[in-house]
XYZ file of C-alpha atoms in Angstrom:
661
model
C 0.000 0.000 0.000
C 2.928 2.363 0.482
C 3.282 2.388 -3.304
C -0.049 4.182 -3.643
C 0.524 7.706 -4.886
C -1.285 10.486 -6.644
C -0.783 10.654 -10.396
C -0.506 13.982 -12.189
C -2.377 13.667 -15.459
C -0.452 15.070 -18.390
C -1.123 14.813 -22.090
C -3.977 13.120 -23.900
C -4.291 9.844 -25.721
C -6.840 10.986 -28.281
C -5.968 13.803 -30.604
C -9.382 15.376 -31.098
C -12.499 15.802 -28.968
C -15.209 13.253 -29.676
C -18.139 15.490 -28.823
C -19.342 18.624 -30.524
C -21.700 20.944 -28.714
C -24.780 22.441 -30.379
C -24.157 25.979 -31.535
C -27.360 27.873 -30.859
C -29.476 28.551 -27.824
C -33.104 27.454 -27.879
C -35.394 29.383 -25.548
C -38.511 27.633 -26.838
C -37.946 24.226 -25.226
C -41.295 23.131 -23.709
C -41.304 23.188 -19.916
C -42.380 19.540 -19.918
C -39.140 18.462 -21.606
C -37.085 19.575 -18.617
C -39.108 17.487 -16.177
C -39.788 14.323 -18.154
C -38.136 11.213 -16.776
C -35.044 10.111 -18.661
C -35.851 7.770 -21.521
C -33.155 5.407 -20.282
C -32.880 4.518 -16.604
C -29.472 4.463 -14.987
C -26.068 3.676 -16.423
C -25.570 0.384 -18.295
C -23.488 -2.194 -16.476
C -20.754 -4.471 -17.810
C -20.569 -8.114 -16.832
C -17.506 -9.030 -14.732
C -15.674 -10.304 -17.834
C -16.637 -7.225 -19.868
C -18.279 -9.266 -22.642
C -21.932 -8.425 -21.999
C -23.748 -5.178 -21.342
C -26.898 -4.982 -19.199
C -29.129 -2.006 -19.931
C -32.570 -0.793 -18.917
C -34.327 0.267 -22.082
C -37.849 1.632 -22.741
C -40.454 -0.584 -24.389
C -44.218 -0.035 -24.472
C -43.991 2.602 -21.768
C -42.000 0.425 -19.352
C -38.311 -0.093 -18.665
C -37.233 -3.630 -19.530
C -33.922 -5.362 -18.843
C -31.891 -6.242 -21.917
C -28.424 -7.721 -22.369
C -26.159 -7.099 -25.343
C -23.316 -9.428 -26.310
C -20.566 -7.015 -27.283
C -18.836 -9.361 -29.745
C -21.950 -9.714 -31.906
C -23.920 -6.686 -30.661
C -26.907 -9.030 -30.311
C -29.543 -7.675 -27.887
C -31.963 -9.792 -25.874
C -34.721 -8.717 -23.475
C -34.555 -10.998 -20.436
C -36.985 -9.358 -17.979
C -40.120 -7.277 -18.486
C -43.504 -6.685 -16.895
C -46.540 -4.839 -18.312
C -47.250 -3.140 -14.959
C -43.774 -2.541 -13.543
C -40.443 -1.031 -14.531
C -37.405 -3.260 -14.127
C -34.944 -1.446 -11.844
C -31.477 -1.722 -10.301
C -29.916 -4.636 -12.218
C -26.785 -6.141 -10.607
C -24.527 -8.846 -12.043
C -24.291 -12.063 -10.018
C -21.782 -13.654 -12.409
C -21.162 -13.443 -16.147
C -24.427 -15.233 -16.929
C -26.850 -14.094 -14.221
C -28.357 -10.871 -12.853
C -30.681 -9.757 -10.067
C -33.087 -6.823 -10.275
C -36.024 -5.194 -8.494
C -39.274 -3.536 -9.608
C -40.534 0.034 -9.633
C -43.769 1.793 -10.568
C -41.672 4.469 -12.204
C -42.816 7.767 -13.619
C -46.565 7.117 -13.775
C -47.223 6.638 -10.050
C -47.384 9.000 -7.086
C -45.482 8.274 -3.891
C -48.511 6.578 -2.330
C -48.455 3.938 -5.096
C -44.690 3.314 -5.122
C -44.870 -0.202 -3.703
C -42.162 -1.961 -5.678
C -38.822 -3.329 -4.584
C -38.407 -7.060 -4.154
C -35.514 -9.029 -5.607
C -35.576 -11.292 -8.667
C -32.912 -13.242 -10.548
C -32.597 -14.424 -14.148
C -29.923 -15.762 -16.505
C -28.819 -13.805 -19.553
C -30.612 -16.302 -21.822
C -33.856 -15.721 -19.927
C -33.737 -19.005 -18.017
C -33.643 -19.882 -14.292
C -35.944 -17.035 -13.237
C -36.403 -16.850 -9.466
C -38.310 -14.549 -7.105
C -36.031 -14.064 -4.107
C -38.137 -11.609 -2.081
C -41.645 -10.221 -2.700
C -42.365 -6.609 -3.531
C -43.589 -4.219 -0.862
C -47.066 -4.391 -2.415
C -47.114 -8.197 -2.162
C -45.863 -8.137 1.420
C -48.515 -5.622 2.458
C -51.221 -7.581 0.631
C -50.252 -10.792 2.431
C -49.798 -9.057 5.811
C -46.176 -10.163 6.132
C -43.092 -8.060 7.004
C -41.246 -6.560 4.047
C -37.675 -7.850 4.320
C -35.611 -6.432 1.459
C -32.020 -7.419 0.747
C -29.268 -4.908 0.139
C -26.573 -6.358 -2.118
C -23.086 -5.960 -0.671
C -21.048 -7.952 -3.210
C -20.926 -10.805 -5.665
C -19.737 -14.056 -4.098
C -17.129 -14.152 -6.871
C -16.025 -16.201 -9.888
C -18.907 -18.242 -11.359
C -20.874 -18.490 -8.125
C -24.598 -17.848 -8.346
C -24.560 -16.433 -4.801
C -24.615 -12.871 -3.540
C -23.528 -11.406 -0.213
C -26.487 -9.401 1.077
C -27.643 -7.443 4.133
C -31.039 -7.855 5.763
C -32.471 -6.162 8.867
C -34.965 -8.876 9.873
C -33.363 -9.418 13.282
C -32.936 -5.700 13.934
C -35.838 -4.002 12.197
C -37.101 -2.544 15.478
C -33.769 -0.921 16.368
C -34.143 2.864 16.410
C -30.741 3.450 14.796
C -30.674 0.431 12.507
C -29.341 -3.075 12.961
C -28.692 -5.728 10.352
C -27.108 -9.069 9.475
C -25.115 -10.369 6.528
C -26.238 -13.410 4.544
C -24.988 -15.474 1.630
C -27.936 -15.676 -0.766
C -28.242 -18.451 -3.356
C -30.002 -16.803 -6.305
C -30.985 -20.178 -7.788
C -32.789 -21.539 -4.721
C -33.459 -18.415 -2.664
C -31.784 -19.966 0.372
C -30.047 -17.434 2.638
C -27.265 -18.489 5.006
C -26.548 -16.251 7.988
C -22.914 -15.083 8.104
C -23.127 -12.897 11.212
C -24.644 -15.183 13.816
C -22.150 -13.727 16.314
C -23.182 -10.166 15.505
C -21.120 -7.849 17.751
C -23.894 -5.304 18.214
C -26.475 -3.197 16.424
C -24.382 -2.949 13.274
C -25.893 -0.879 10.473
C -22.932 -0.913 8.035
C -20.775 -3.934 7.191
C -17.473 -4.290 5.312
C -16.188 -7.389 3.516
C -12.652 -8.232 2.528
C -11.934 -9.489 -1.007
C -12.408 -13.108 0.054
C -15.994 -12.107 0.931
C -15.403 -12.517 4.646
C -17.253 -10.092 6.920
C -14.434 -8.211 8.637
C -15.754 -4.894 9.991
C -18.962 -3.243 11.091
C -20.162 0.147 12.287
C -22.811 0.267 15.021
C -24.719 3.186 16.529
C -26.258 3.378 19.958
C -27.563 6.049 22.325
C -25.538 6.831 25.422
C -27.862 6.565 28.446
C -28.575 9.897 30.092
C -26.963 12.213 27.547
C -28.963 10.866 24.551
C -25.829 11.334 22.445
C -25.402 8.943 19.530
C -22.161 6.992 19.756
C -20.486 5.047 16.968
C -18.574 1.859 17.689
C -16.466 0.264 14.944
C -15.904 -3.483 15.265
C -13.199 -5.532 13.557
C -12.073 -9.149 13.432
C -8.932 -10.717 11.979
C -10.769 -13.476 10.118
C -13.986 -15.447 9.758
C -13.544 -17.377 13.023
C -11.792 -14.658 14.998
C -13.576 -12.781 17.787
C -14.975 -9.304 17.211
C -13.277 -6.440 18.997
C -14.118 -2.754 19.243
C -11.356 -0.664 17.649
C -12.888 2.816 17.608
C -15.578 4.876 19.304
C -16.767 8.425 18.694
C -19.790 10.659 19.183
C -21.323 11.685 15.868
C -22.194 15.165 17.169
C -18.438 15.852 17.216
C -18.013 14.900 13.553
C -15.384 12.287 14.363
C -17.185 9.179 13.127
C -15.062 6.755 11.083
C -16.051 5.058 7.841
C -14.493 1.811 6.685
C -13.477 2.389 3.066
C -12.476 -1.256 2.497
C -9.509 -3.609 2.421
C -6.507 -3.871 0.134
C -6.221 -7.131 -1.796
C -3.912 -8.638 0.801
C -7.047 -8.727 3.000
C -4.949 -7.369 5.858
C -4.605 -3.671 5.098
C -7.704 -1.652 6.003
C -8.562 1.788 4.664
C -10.701 4.217 6.639
C -12.056 7.731 6.193
C -12.783 10.440 8.737
C -11.601 13.593 10.454
C -8.475 12.689 12.386
C -5.587 14.561 13.960
C -7.601 17.758 14.227
C -8.436 17.932 10.524
C -11.557 19.812 9.461
C -12.244 17.748 6.341
C -12.492 13.992 5.946
C -9.573 12.172 4.349
C -8.695 8.544 3.551
C -6.057 6.779 5.657
C -4.472 3.419 6.287
C -5.464 1.969 9.654
C -2.571 1.188 11.974
C -3.631 -1.918 13.929
C -0.528 -1.849 16.100
C -1.370 1.610 17.432
C -5.147 1.277 16.946
C -5.325 4.596 15.139
C -4.923 6.010 11.662
C -1.600 5.811 9.909
C -0.544 7.153 6.511
C -2.978 9.546 4.812
C -3.707 8.469 1.228
C -6.117 11.077 -0.133
C -7.456 14.459 0.922
C -8.762 17.664 -0.646
C -8.443 21.300 0.480
C -12.126 22.201 -0.012
C -14.115 18.962 0.263
C -14.431 15.783 2.284
C -12.924 12.578 0.847
C -14.835 9.568 2.120
C -14.142 6.420 0.074
C -11.996 4.650 -2.490
C -12.718 2.684 -5.642
C -11.611 -0.903 -6.257
C -11.068 -2.971 -9.413
C -11.561 -6.555 -8.282
C -10.588 -8.199 -11.575
C -7.227 -6.385 -11.647
C -6.844 -6.529 -7.858
C -6.150 -2.814 -7.608
C -7.215 0.108 -5.505
C -7.895 2.573 -8.292
C -8.177 5.862 -6.447
C -10.431 8.107 -4.411
C -13.395 10.080 -5.793
C -13.861 13.589 -4.425
C -17.288 15.248 -4.345
C -15.947 18.777 -4.666
C -18.030 21.511 -6.303
C -17.176 19.678 -9.516
C -16.215 15.992 -9.289
C -12.512 15.240 -8.957
C -10.441 12.080 -8.607
C -7.227 11.205 -6.807
C -5.733 8.309 -8.807
C -3.422 5.667 -7.363
C -3.280 3.495 -10.493
C -1.420 4.495 -13.673
C -3.641 2.506 -16.056
C -6.771 4.208 -14.746
C -5.041 7.580 -14.813
C -4.145 7.112 -18.485
C -7.675 6.048 -19.343
C -8.989 9.055 -17.452
C -6.714 11.290 -19.550
C -8.186 9.744 -22.691
C -11.707 10.640 -21.665
C -10.725 14.063 -20.359
C -9.442 14.869 -23.865
C -12.394 13.226 -25.588
C -15.114 15.013 -23.616
C -13.988 18.598 -23.016
C -16.188 20.505 -20.608
C -17.914 17.306 -19.481
C -17.772 15.266 -16.317
C -17.787 11.498 -16.620
C -17.782 8.165 -14.862
C -16.473 4.968 -16.395
C -16.659 1.233 -15.680
C -13.824 -0.933 -16.982
C -14.120 -4.727 -17.349
C -11.828 -6.767 -19.583
C -11.178 -4.706 -22.726
C -14.544 -2.966 -22.479
C -15.322 0.398 -20.927
C -18.713 2.059 -20.517
C -18.478 5.832 -20.140
C -21.254 8.019 -18.780
C -20.763 11.734 -19.485
C -22.747 14.623 -18.080
C -22.672 18.317 -17.234
C -25.117 20.970 -16.139
C -26.032 21.322 -19.820
C -25.925 17.588 -20.621
C -28.504 15.313 -18.922
C -26.302 12.326 -19.701
C -24.748 10.485 -22.633
C -23.430 6.928 -22.714
C -20.487 5.639 -24.771
C -18.660 2.380 -25.329
C -14.859 2.312 -25.538
C -12.854 -0.661 -26.798
C -9.500 -0.479 -25.026
C -7.689 -2.829 -27.435
C -8.941 -1.034 -30.558
C -8.876 2.418 -28.948
C -12.318 2.979 -30.432
C -14.996 5.163 -28.858
C -18.621 5.019 -29.992
C -21.894 6.507 -28.737
C -24.629 4.263 -27.334
C -27.477 6.580 -26.337
C -28.453 9.841 -24.634
C -30.585 9.923 -21.491
C -33.003 12.629 -22.661
C -33.242 12.637 -26.459
C -35.862 15.400 -26.392
C -33.071 17.803 -25.353
C -30.522 16.520 -27.865
C -29.246 19.366 -30.044
C -30.784 22.003 -27.784
C -28.424 24.510 -26.228
C -28.769 24.540 -22.481
C -26.999 26.855 -20.029
C -23.672 26.168 -18.389
C -23.216 26.290 -14.637
C -20.051 27.692 -13.138
C -18.608 27.498 -9.643
C -18.192 30.776 -7.792
C -17.303 31.759 -4.238
C -18.143 34.842 -2.205
C -17.633 35.888 1.391
C -20.538 36.150 3.786
C -20.749 39.268 5.941
C -18.793 37.556 8.749
C -16.060 36.475 6.335
C -17.135 32.840 5.863
C -16.321 31.677 2.308
C -19.509 30.401 0.635
C -19.166 28.256 -2.495
C -22.049 28.451 -4.944
C -23.250 27.431 -8.373
C -24.218 30.186 -10.788
C -26.106 29.441 -13.979
C -26.382 32.307 -16.437
C -28.941 32.090 -19.265
C -27.267 31.062 -22.492
C -26.979 33.878 -25.006
C -27.763 36.636 -22.488
C -25.290 39.278 -21.449
C -24.430 39.003 -17.756
C -25.889 42.401 -16.917
C -29.066 43.347 -15.021
C -30.492 39.833 -15.254
C -33.501 38.695 -13.239
C -32.271 36.320 -10.537
C -33.639 33.210 -8.873
C -32.014 32.418 -5.512
C -32.540 28.643 -5.381
C -31.970 27.313 -1.847
C -31.326 23.597 -1.329
C -33.121 21.437 1.225
C -31.756 19.563 4.188
C -30.422 21.899 5.401
C -27.667 19.401 6.279
C -27.243 18.511 2.598
C -25.806 20.172 -0.509
C -26.295 20.727 -4.212
C -24.101 18.793 -6.636
C -22.875 19.622 -10.107
C -24.903 18.237 -12.985
C -28.138 18.579 -14.914
C -31.044 20.003 -12.902
C -34.369 20.306 -14.719
C -35.609 23.238 -12.639
C -32.354 25.186 -13.022
C -32.237 24.624 -16.773
C -35.900 25.531 -17.240
C -35.364 28.777 -15.339
C -32.218 29.632 -17.294
C -33.982 28.903 -20.595
C -36.551 31.548 -19.633
C -33.837 34.149 -19.140
C -33.234 33.944 -15.384
C -29.862 33.708 -13.708
C -29.892 31.028 -10.989
C -27.801 31.167 -7.802
C -27.421 28.017 -5.676
C -25.471 28.919 -2.505
C -23.886 26.196 -0.385
C -24.605 28.136 2.785
C -23.266 27.224 6.232
C -24.788 23.950 7.476
C -24.266 22.434 4.001
C -22.392 19.147 4.144
C -19.301 17.912 2.312
C -17.210 21.046 2.847
C -15.791 20.238 6.255
C -17.022 20.220 9.827
C -16.518 23.953 10.437
C -18.663 24.930 7.457
C -21.364 22.537 8.617
C -21.433 23.476 12.307
C -21.306 27.206 11.529
C -24.969 26.736 10.612
C -26.084 25.071 13.854
C -29.019 27.008 15.317
C -28.716 29.556 12.529
C -32.039 29.050 10.745
C -33.114 32.501 9.602
C -29.929 34.051 10.983
C -26.468 33.513 9.468
C -27.781 30.743 7.187
C -30.296 33.185 5.726
C -27.674 35.941 5.536
C -25.463 33.637 3.443
C -28.194 33.540 0.790
C -28.810 37.289 1.002
C -25.091 38.047 0.750
C -24.822 35.931 -2.400
C -27.679 37.854 -4.011
C -26.184 41.218 -3.035
C -22.784 40.137 -4.327
C -24.250 39.584 -7.795
C -26.163 42.854 -7.595
C -22.972 44.756 -6.704
C -21.255 43.260 -9.760
C -24.061 44.475 -12.008
C -24.996 40.935 -13.004
C -28.441 41.103 -11.384
C -31.288 43.612 -11.576
C -32.002 44.412 -7.889
C -35.700 44.944 -8.633
C -36.165 41.468 -10.158
C -35.085 38.868 -7.610
C -37.135 35.866 -6.470
C -36.273 33.237 -3.842
C -37.356 29.602 -4.214
C -36.682 26.207 -2.667
C -38.016 22.943 -1.268
C -38.049 21.627 2.307
C -35.472 23.764 4.160
C -35.308 25.777 0.920
C -39.034 26.391 1.335
C -38.384 27.682 4.850
C -35.594 29.952 3.549
C -38.045 31.234 0.955
C -40.703 32.163 3.509
C -38.282 33.557 6.064
C -36.351 35.411 3.379
C -39.550 37.149 2.281
C -40.090 38.197 5.904
C -36.508 39.144 6.785
C -35.726 41.001 3.561
C -39.145 42.055 2.244
C -37.690 44.676 -0.076
C -35.111 42.353 -1.649
C -37.415 39.705 -3.119
C -40.275 40.343 -5.497
C -41.767 36.865 -5.035
C -41.211 33.430 -3.550
C -41.818 29.789 -4.435
C -41.985 27.306 -1.554
C -42.595 23.605 -1.995
C -42.825 21.182 0.936
C -41.231 23.875 3.079
C -40.889 24.026 6.861
C -42.675 27.152 8.104
C -41.982 26.914 11.840
C -38.783 25.270 13.084
C -40.331 24.207 16.385
C -42.945 22.154 14.518
C -40.122 19.801 13.500
C -40.287 18.633 17.109
C -43.948 19.179 18.032
C -45.766 17.735 15.001
C -45.898 14.176 16.283
C -47.017 12.522 13.049
C -43.845 13.637 11.275
C -40.912 11.253 10.771
C -38.625 13.959 12.184
C -38.373 12.232 15.542
C -36.296 9.676 17.387
C -32.654 9.533 18.496
C -31.284 11.706 15.691
C -33.637 14.569 16.501
C -33.018 14.099 20.251
C -29.274 14.505 19.681
C -28.173 16.084 16.406
C -31.563 17.656 15.697
C -31.482 19.707 18.887
C -27.925 20.844 18.168
C -28.547 21.744 14.539
C -32.101 23.073 14.651
C -32.650 24.109 18.274
C -33.792 22.554 21.527
C -37.557 22.855 22.118
C -36.971 22.673 25.865
C -34.397 25.471 26.001
C -34.556 27.596 22.861
C -38.033 29.089 22.941
C -36.818 32.612 22.194
C -34.782 31.360 19.243
C -37.715 29.418 17.787
C -39.959 32.461 18.091
C -37.401 34.708 16.406
C -36.820 32.414 13.424
C -40.407 31.271 12.864
C -41.543 32.081 9.338
C -45.187 31.920 10.483
C -44.404 34.152 13.444
C -42.908 36.778 11.127
C -45.469 36.454 8.335
C -46.753 39.984 8.941
C -43.565 41.313 7.350
C -44.140 39.431 4.096
C -45.285 41.615 1.213
C -44.447 39.555 -1.876
C -46.727 37.021 -3.591
C -45.893 33.380 -3.021
C -46.541 30.042 -4.712
C -46.795 27.145 -2.238
C -46.965 23.407 -2.977
C -47.240 20.485 -0.538
C -47.723 16.723 -0.717
C -50.838 15.256 0.882
C -48.865 12.257 2.217
C -45.768 14.126 3.383
C -44.556 12.869 6.770
C -41.254 14.768 6.663
C -42.920 18.195 6.498
C -46.632 17.500 7.050
C -49.259 19.550 5.265
C -50.001 21.575 8.393
C -46.776 23.557 7.821
C -48.175 24.927 4.582
C -51.788 25.262 5.673
C -50.942 27.449 8.668
C -48.758 29.749 6.587
C -51.307 29.920 3.756
C -54.119 30.839 6.129
C -52.100 33.534 7.867
C -50.942 35.134 4.617
C -54.414 35.141 3.082
C -55.914 36.575 6.268
C -53.605 39.570 5.985
C -54.344 40.036 2.275
C -51.276 38.467 0.647
C -51.448 36.848 -2.765
C -50.977 33.083 -2.323
C -51.157 30.414 -5.004
C -51.756 27.061 -3.280
C -51.193 23.548 -4.632
C -51.619 20.155 -2.942
C -50.199 17.161 -4.805
C -52.577 14.344 -3.892
C -50.818 11.076 -3.095
C -47.351 12.645 -3.086
C -44.926 12.789 -0.183
C -41.857 15.012 0.292
C -41.161 15.001 -3.432
C -43.142 14.662 -6.649
C -42.699 11.098 -7.930
C -45.235 11.150 -10.735
C -43.898 12.650 -13.949
C -47.159 14.482 -14.673
C -46.929 16.201 -11.273
C -43.327 17.260 -11.853
C -44.310 18.737 -15.197
C -47.384 20.472 -13.788
C -45.310 21.994 -10.982
C -42.654 23.185 -13.419
C -45.319 24.853 -15.536
C -46.837 26.544 -12.468
C -43.444 27.869 -11.406
C -42.726 29.159 -14.897
C -46.058 31.019 -15.125
C -45.764 32.412 -11.598
C -42.299 33.828 -12.231
C -43.266 35.223 -15.624
C -46.090 37.100 -13.894
C -44.052 38.531 -11.040
C -40.539 38.999 -12.458
C -41.482 40.987 -15.528
C -39.406 44.164 -16.052
C -40.130 46.838 -13.451
C -41.698 49.119 -16.060
C -44.391 46.508 -16.735
C -45.444 46.043 -13.092
């Protein structure tokens, strides 16, 4: 492992770019096209030997599972259902796959009762139902016991290594076991009879032996959630605890995996006082981290990538503002250089098996394109695009910017400027992400691209509390709803105004979940900054996260981290009152569009109803939408399209030039 090192990519293996970008902007793209589900579902997957490609392809309105022999390019549909989409195919060996079912784009959340696990050979034979769907389990009044696939058993075995929570389904913080599942018979053999505790995450070595596990429990009295990492030297060795930490200190450890000697363990976390997560070797002699293998100055690094067929640790992916990679392997680094030259301005992910490589490319302006590369022939060819309705249409690029908040905190952000428009006096949409302990990621976003196509600039700030940018950035947002978190958004807007990019009289704030809260509170805190707001599934009173008892925002996480991040209902009454959007609704002047799901248990409908009633009682203009059967997101394609069209019409009405108001 000491030979692992970062590789500086230099040069290119292909002389000319493979892709050409469309030349002209198209502002007439129908709103529906931005919100339609992708024609193809997911990225195609190569068999372990690289000779066969598994792909989900549309047929008669459903996604079916097909395999393509790459030597003959002969396709064959091996799994389909008139009422279900085939979903999540995984190779068992070179001749067998497992998959699950989904209701897909035509069903609301309430009707998404798929799942299950099924197996079939690539010639269509030896079909086997391994677990029923959620709908079948509910209909037969039996517990739904899904399997999570951890790994193939290896070689030509028809077995999988899977995780199931049957023994621990009542554990508040999760508990599970590992099984070896025979996909021909459905028989599952328990591998963790001597489970060391309430383990929720397991790690195998490359011999498929369960070697490590991460368990969470609640410390009596303090209600703090504590992580314990367990390890054993081999299949028959005793488990021993090697690490403990409280997750409210940000010092939890993740097992990234084992090297191919099955002795060297890689871990990720914040060690030695570091603010951002990095990947390390674990020193068993000292029972602490040893050599650091991969880190990044702006973002957390949390895992590594393996190539089992070549017995290599390839490198470490980095979820920075744009994806990056720290490579340990020269062959992968050279292949990466090939694709970097072939797809300028694009991000990509590739799977390499045998002499075959499948490449998935994407960007903010590219919803996804899939290519096949023959390593031996050095030949690259296109397979398909994810959203053909947008092919040849010029979308808008997103760039990464950074500005300083008023207290000096650096705030990274995405800025999308409408293609073909001069970056002067543009109408702006401040688009606030949910969570708030989450983040936006680079790539195609239907709402962002629809807004940009209509001439709006779009700002997506990664305000304090956002995750992935280090512990300090995250904890700077604790108990800052409506305060510094809100100021981070405001400061980003004012930064663009000061540069002359944005028309100060034509700014709107929008967002979902926490973003919906930021919308409502932003309209109250800065009533003269925003001309309108769009809030979907938004929190409207922070204290209701704790007091609305039919919400799923309860349990150990809310008792510990929730009270630290969002406020303590027993101690922070003054804070909750100050940052309540409902409590400050009298300051709101701008019109607002509000949308909620009838089945939402994350932010129940009462959040929206109370705010709607208060605004209407004081004479505000409120457009109100309830998506029947939907939860904390719109699952049904028709609902996503309808919402996009409502947003577009609402903004067109309220962000017209000042002279037309």
